[in-house]
XYZ file of C-alpha atoms in Angstrom:
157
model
C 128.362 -84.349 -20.601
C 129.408 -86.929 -18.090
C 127.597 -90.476 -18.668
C 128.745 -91.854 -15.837
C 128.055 -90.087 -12.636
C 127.211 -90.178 -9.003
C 124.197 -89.936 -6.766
C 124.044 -86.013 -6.372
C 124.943 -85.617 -10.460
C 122.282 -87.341 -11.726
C 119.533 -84.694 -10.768
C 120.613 -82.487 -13.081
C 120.498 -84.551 -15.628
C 117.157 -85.975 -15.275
C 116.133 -81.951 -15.173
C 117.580 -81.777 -18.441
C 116.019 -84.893 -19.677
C 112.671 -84.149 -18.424
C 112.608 -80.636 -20.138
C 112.847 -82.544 -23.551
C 109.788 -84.926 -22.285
C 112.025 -87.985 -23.156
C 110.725 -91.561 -21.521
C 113.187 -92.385 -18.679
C 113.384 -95.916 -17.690
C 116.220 -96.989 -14.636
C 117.548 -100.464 -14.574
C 119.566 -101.647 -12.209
C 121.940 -104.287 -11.218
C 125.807 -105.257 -10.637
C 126.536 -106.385 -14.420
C 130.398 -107.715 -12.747
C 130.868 -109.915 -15.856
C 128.810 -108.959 -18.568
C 127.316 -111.736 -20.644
C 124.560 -112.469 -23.316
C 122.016 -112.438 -20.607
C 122.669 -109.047 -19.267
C 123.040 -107.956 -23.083
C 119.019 -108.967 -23.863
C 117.947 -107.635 -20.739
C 119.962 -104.119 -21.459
C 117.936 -104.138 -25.045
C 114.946 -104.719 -23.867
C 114.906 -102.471 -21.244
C 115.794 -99.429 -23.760
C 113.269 -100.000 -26.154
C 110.483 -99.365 -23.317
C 111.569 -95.709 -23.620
C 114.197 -93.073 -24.849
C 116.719 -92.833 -22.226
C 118.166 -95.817 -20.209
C 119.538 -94.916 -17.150
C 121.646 -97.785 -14.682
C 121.787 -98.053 -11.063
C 125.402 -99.656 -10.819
C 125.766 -101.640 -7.480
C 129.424 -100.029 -6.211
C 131.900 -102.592 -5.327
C 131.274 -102.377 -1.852
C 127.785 -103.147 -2.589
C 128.632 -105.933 -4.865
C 131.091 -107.763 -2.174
C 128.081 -107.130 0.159
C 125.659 -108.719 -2.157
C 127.456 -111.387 -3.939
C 130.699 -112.673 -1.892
C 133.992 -111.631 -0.527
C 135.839 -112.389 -3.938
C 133.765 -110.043 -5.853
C 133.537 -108.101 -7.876
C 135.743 -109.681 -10.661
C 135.431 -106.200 -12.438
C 135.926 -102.620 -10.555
C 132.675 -100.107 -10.945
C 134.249 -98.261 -13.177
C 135.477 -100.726 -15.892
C 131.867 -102.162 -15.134
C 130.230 -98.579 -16.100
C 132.550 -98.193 -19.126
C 131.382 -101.769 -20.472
C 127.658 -101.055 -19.844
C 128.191 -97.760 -21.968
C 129.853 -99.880 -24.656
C 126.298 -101.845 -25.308
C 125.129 -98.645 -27.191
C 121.932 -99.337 -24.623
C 122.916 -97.652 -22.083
C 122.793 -93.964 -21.622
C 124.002 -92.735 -18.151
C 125.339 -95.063 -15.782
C 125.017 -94.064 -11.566
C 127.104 -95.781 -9.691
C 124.954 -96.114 -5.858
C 126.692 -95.489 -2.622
C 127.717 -97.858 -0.052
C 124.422 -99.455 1.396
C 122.711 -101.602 3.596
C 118.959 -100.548 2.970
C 116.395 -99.997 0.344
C 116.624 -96.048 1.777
C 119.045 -95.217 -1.118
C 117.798 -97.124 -3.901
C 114.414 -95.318 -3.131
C 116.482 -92.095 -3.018
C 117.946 -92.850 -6.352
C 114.292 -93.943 -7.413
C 112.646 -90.205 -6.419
C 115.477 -88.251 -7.729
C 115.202 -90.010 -11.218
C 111.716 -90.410 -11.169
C 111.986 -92.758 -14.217
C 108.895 -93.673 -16.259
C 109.407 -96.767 -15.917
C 111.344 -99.482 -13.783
C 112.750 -102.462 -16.204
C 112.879 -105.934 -14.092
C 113.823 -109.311 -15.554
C 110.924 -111.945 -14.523
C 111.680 -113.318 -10.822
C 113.176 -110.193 -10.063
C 114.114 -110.805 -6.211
C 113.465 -106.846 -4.727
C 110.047 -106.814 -7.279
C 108.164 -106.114 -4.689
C 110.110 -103.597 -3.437
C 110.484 -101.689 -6.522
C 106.770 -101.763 -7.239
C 106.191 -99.955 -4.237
C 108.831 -97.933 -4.932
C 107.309 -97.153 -8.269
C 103.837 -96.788 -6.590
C 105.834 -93.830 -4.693
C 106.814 -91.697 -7.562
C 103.195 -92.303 -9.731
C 105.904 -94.909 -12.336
C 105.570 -98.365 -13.277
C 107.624 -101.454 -13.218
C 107.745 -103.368 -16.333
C 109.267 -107.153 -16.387
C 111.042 -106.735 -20.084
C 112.580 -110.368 -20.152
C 112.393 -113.767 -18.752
C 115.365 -114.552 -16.922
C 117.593 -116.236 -19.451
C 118.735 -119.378 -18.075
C 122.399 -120.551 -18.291
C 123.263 -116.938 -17.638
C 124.906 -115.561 -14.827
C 128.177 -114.869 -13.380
C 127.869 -116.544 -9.823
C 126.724 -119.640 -12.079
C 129.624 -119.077 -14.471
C 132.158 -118.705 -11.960
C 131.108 -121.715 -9.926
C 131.900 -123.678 -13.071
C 135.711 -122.484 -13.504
């Protein structure tokens, strides 16, 4: 079976998953360069359940979010390295977006136990209702580790 897939893939998987009543949680985030930071955060966020499931910000996303000279790493080396943790068990990369619309798209279709956020999470309150939608939870499972993030490491080179 694929692990990393697309928006309209990942429903059958999560009908798959469900029928063996395994605890989905979805984390999500743009993981360009991956670092010790997004490597706690990853762990943490699998031990709140069985599967781990990633919402992968596409490039287009990530140039959107973060700057015009990102992303350092393409979505798909990105999902291969966030498969490589041993955390991580499917990987979905999102469309091209502007609005929360897809994320909660992405949100129903999983319909993930829970919703892993690292403290100071900038869209919490978006996910909570989000969460509130689909009868989940959100569940900070780390402080934000400081000294650990790309823009901050890439500023420095």
């Amino acid at each position: 079976m694929e692990k990393v897939v697309n928006f309209s893939q990942i429903d059958k998987i999560v009908q798959k998953l469900r029928s063996t009543k395994k605890t989905i949680v979805l984390a999500g985030g743009c993981f360009d360069i991956l670092h010790f930071g997004h490597l706690k955060f990853l762990e943490q966020a699998k031990k709140q359940g069985d599967i781990l499931i990633i919402a992968l910000e596409s490039d287009e996303n990530v140039k959107r979010l973060k700057g015009q000279n990102r992303p350092i790493n393409k979505e798909k080396p990105r999902a291969a390295n966030l498969l490589k943790t041993g955390f991580v068990d499917y990987v979905v990369i999102l469309p091209i977006s502007k609005t929360d619309a897809s994320y909660l798209n992405l949100v129903k279709a999983v319909s993930p136990d829970i919703i892993a956020v690292t403290a100071g999470d900038p869209k919490l309150s978006q996910k909570q209702e989000q969460a509130k939608t689909i009868g989940s939870q959100v569940k900070v499972v780390i402080d934000r580790l400081l000294g650990f993030s790309t823009s901050q490491f890439l500023n420095n080179i």
